[in-house]
Short mmCIF file of C-alpha atoms in Angstrom, two decimals:
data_model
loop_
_atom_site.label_atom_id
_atom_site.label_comp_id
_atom_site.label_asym_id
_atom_site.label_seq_id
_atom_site.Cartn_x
_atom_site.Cartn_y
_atom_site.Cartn_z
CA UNK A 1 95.84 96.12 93.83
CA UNK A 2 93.81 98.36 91.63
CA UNK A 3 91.09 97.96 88.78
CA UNK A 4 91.54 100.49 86.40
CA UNK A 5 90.34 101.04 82.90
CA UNK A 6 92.41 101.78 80.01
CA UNK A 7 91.94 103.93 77.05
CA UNK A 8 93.78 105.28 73.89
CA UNK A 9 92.65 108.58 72.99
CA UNK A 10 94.69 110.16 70.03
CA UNK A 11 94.36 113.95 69.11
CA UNK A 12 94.20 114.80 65.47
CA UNK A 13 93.50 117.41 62.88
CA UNK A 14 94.90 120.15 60.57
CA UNK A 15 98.02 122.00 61.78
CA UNK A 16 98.04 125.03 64.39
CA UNK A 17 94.08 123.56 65.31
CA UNK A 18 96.17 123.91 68.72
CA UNK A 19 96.32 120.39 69.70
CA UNK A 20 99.05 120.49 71.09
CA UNK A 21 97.74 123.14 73.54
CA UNK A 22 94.99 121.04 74.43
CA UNK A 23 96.85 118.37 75.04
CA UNK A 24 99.19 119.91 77.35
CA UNK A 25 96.46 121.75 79.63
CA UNK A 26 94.86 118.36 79.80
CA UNK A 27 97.80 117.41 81.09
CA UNK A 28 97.96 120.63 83.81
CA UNK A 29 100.53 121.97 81.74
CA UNK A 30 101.29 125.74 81.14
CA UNK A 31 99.60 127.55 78.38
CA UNK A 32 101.93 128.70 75.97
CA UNK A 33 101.51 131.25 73.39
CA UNK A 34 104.17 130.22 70.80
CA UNK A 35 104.17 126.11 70.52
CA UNK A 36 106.66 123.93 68.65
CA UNK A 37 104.77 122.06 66.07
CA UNK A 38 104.33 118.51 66.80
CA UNK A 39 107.08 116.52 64.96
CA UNK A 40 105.33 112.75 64.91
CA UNK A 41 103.64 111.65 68.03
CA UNK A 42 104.10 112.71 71.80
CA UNK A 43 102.51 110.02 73.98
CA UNK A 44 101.78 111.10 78.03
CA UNK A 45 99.23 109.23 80.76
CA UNK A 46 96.76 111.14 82.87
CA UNK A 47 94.49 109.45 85.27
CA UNK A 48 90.67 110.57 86.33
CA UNK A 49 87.97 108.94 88.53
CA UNK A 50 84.27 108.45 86.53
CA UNK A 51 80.91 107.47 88.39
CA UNK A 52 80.18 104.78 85.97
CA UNK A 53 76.96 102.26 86.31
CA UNK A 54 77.55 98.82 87.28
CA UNK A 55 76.26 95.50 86.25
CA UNK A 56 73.64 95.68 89.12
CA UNK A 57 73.18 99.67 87.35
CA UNK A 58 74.09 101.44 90.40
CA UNK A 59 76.77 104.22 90.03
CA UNK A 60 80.43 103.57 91.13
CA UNK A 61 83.76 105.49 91.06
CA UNK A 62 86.31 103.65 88.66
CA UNK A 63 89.80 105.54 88.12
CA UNK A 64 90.52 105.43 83.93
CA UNK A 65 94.31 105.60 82.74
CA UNK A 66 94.16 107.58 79.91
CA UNK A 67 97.30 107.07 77.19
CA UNK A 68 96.80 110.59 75.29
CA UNK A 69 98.65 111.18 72.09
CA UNK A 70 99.23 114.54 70.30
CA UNK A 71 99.77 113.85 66.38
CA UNK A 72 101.60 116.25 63.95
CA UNK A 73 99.10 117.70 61.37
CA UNK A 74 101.07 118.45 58.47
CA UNK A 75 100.43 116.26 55.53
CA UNK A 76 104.57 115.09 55.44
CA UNK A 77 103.99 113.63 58.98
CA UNK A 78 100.63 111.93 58.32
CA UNK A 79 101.98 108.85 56.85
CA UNK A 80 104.12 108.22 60.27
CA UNK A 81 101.30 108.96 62.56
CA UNK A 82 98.54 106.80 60.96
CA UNK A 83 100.54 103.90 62.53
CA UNK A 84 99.59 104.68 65.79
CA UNK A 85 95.75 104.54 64.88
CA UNK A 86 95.63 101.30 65.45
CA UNK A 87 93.54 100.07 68.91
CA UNK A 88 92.40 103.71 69.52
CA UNK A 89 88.98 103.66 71.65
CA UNK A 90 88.66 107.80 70.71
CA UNK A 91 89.97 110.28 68.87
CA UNK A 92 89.63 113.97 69.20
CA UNK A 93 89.31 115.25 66.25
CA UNK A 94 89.69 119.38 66.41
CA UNK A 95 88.90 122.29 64.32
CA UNK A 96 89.46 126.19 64.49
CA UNK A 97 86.16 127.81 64.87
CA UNK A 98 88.08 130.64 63.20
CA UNK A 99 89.74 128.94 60.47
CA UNK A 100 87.27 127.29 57.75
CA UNK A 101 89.46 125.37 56.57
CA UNK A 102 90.19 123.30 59.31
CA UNK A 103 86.74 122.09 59.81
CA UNK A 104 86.34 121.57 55.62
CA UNK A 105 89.37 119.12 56.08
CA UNK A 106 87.00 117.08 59.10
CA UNK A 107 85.52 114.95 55.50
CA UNK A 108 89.46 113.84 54.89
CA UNK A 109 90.31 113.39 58.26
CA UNK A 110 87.46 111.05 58.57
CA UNK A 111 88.55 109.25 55.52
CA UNK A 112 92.02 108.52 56.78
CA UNK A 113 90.45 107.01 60.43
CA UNK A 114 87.96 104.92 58.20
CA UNK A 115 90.85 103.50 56.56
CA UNK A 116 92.48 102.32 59.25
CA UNK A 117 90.25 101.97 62.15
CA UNK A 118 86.48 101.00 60.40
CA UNK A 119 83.70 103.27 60.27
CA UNK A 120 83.04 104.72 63.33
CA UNK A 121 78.85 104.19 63.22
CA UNK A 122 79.78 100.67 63.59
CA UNK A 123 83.17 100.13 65.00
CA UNK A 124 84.11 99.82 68.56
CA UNK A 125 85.64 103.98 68.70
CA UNK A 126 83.89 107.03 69.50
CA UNK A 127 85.56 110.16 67.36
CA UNK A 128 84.65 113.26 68.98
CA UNK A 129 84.69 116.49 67.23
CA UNK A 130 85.78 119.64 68.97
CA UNK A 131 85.75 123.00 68.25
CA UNK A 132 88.92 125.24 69.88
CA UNK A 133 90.35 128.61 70.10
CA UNK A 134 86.60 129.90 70.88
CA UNK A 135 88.30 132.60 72.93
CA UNK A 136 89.44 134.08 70.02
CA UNK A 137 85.56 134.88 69.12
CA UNK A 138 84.62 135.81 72.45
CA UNK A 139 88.00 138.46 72.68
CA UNK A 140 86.76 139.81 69.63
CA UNK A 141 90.15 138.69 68.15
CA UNK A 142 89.03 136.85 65.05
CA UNK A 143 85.13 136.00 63.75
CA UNK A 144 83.75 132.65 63.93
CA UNK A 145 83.94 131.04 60.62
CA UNK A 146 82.47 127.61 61.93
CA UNK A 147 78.94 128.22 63.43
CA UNK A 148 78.25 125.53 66.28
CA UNK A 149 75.04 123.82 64.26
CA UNK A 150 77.26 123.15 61.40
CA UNK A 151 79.57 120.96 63.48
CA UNK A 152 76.15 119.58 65.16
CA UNK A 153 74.85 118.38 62.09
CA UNK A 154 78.59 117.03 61.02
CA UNK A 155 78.63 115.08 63.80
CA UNK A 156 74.85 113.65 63.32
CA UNK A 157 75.42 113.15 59.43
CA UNK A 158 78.78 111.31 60.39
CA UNK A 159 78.29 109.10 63.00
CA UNK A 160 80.33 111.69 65.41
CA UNK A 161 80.20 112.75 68.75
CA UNK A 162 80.01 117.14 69.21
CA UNK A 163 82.22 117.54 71.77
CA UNK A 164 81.18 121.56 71.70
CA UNK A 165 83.74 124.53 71.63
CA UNK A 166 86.08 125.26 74.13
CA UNK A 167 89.79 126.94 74.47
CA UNK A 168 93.10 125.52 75.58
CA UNK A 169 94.14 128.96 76.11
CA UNK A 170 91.43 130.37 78.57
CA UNK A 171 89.19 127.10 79.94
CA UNK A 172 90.49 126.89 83.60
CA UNK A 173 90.87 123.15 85.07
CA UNK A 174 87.68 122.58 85.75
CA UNK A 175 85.98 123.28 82.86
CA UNK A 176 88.52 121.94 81.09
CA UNK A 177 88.26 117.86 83.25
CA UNK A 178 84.53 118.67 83.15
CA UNK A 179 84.21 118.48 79.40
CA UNK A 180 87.41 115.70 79.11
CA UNK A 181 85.22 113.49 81.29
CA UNK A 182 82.25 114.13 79.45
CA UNK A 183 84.28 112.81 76.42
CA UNK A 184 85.37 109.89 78.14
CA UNK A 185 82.30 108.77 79.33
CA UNK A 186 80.87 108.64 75.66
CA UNK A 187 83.50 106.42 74.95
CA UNK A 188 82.60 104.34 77.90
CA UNK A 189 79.34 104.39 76.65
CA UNK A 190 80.28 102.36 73.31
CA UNK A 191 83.86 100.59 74.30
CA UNK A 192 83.20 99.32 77.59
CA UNK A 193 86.02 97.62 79.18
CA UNK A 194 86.87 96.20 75.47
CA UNK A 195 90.14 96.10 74.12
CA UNK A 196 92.38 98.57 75.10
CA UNK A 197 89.56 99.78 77.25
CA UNK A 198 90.46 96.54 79.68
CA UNK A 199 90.07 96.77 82.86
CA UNK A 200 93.21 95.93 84.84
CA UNK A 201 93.47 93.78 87.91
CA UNK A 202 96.96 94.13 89.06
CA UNK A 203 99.53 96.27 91.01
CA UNK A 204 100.53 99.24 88.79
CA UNK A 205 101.74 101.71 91.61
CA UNK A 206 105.41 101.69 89.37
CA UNK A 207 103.58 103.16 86.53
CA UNK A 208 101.11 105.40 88.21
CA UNK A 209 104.56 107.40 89.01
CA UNK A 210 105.14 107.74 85.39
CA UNK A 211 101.57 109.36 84.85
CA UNK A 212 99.56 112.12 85.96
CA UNK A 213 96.24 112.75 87.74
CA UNK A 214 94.04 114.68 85.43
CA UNK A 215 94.93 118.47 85.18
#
């Protein structure tokens, strides 16, 4: 038996934002340095164990299953994944701290999820707003074109949650499930067990083998 809660997180944002790298080394997949856009949606599981406070408010481990989905960003694809907005407890919405663009499109994106999901200051999903390819900065590669206070007061002005800057490319495992975790746990914070955020009472072991343990 096993009492698990569930979440839908969905990755969006403007093309080459490198979602999809994201999503595959959350999944403890290889870093690659040439991905194939995202045609659509890709849809994997991951599992992770939280310290979560009870109803007495004492801390206990709970395992989450996490269903993660990597969207397409190009405007010809939007249409098709919009439709899987629907019953999404978070959504990571990512920028390119060198690309200005990107982040200037954050207003649209937000748009769209309002559309189809509420406003996220009062409905029951946490969007959090992350800034990648930060490596690039640090390896003197490209400049930062999105300063970190902007995205701050984005977040504050929009009812968001700054999830910080980080890279796909260079965050090892650990930093990477430290700040995942962090993400999920603001999303426990407003969800709950709600929804798709259920907790589930029965024997899943024939799933489990489909999904992954985090990184």
């Amino acid at each position: 038996m096993s009492n698990k809660i569930e979440y839908k997180i969905i990755l969006v944002g403007n093309t080459n934002v490198g979602k999809t790298s994201l999503f595959r080394k959350i999944l403890g997949e290889e870093f690659l340095q040439k991905n194939i856009s995202t045609i659509g949606v890709d849809q994997k599981t991951f599992y992770t164990n939280l310290k979560i406070d009870n109803k007495e408010g004492k801390k206990e481990n709970r395992e989450f299953e996490i269903k993660l989905y990597d969207t397409a960003g190009e405007e010809k694809f939007r249409a098709l994944t919009k439709s899987f907005f629907n019953g999404a407890n978070g959504i990571f919405l990512i920028y390119d701290v060198t690309e200005r663009n990107s982040f200037e499109q954050v207003s649209e994106w937000l748009n769209n999820l309002k559309d189809d999901l509420g406003d996220p200051k009062e409905a029951k999903y946490v969007i959090i707003l992350i800034g990648n390819k930060i490596d690039l900065v640090k390896d003197n590669i490209k400049e930062q074109a999105v300063e970190s206070y902007e995205a701050s007061d984005k977040c504050e002005e929009s009812g968001f949650y700054w999830g910080g800057e980080l890279s796909a490319k260079t965050f090892n495992e650990e930093q990477l499930k430290e700040k995942i975790n962090e993400y999920i746990l603001q999303i426990y914070k407003k969800v709950g067990a709600n929804k798709h955020g259920q907790q589930k009472s029965k024997n899943i072991s024939n799933n489990k083998k489909k999904g992954r343990k985090f990184c």
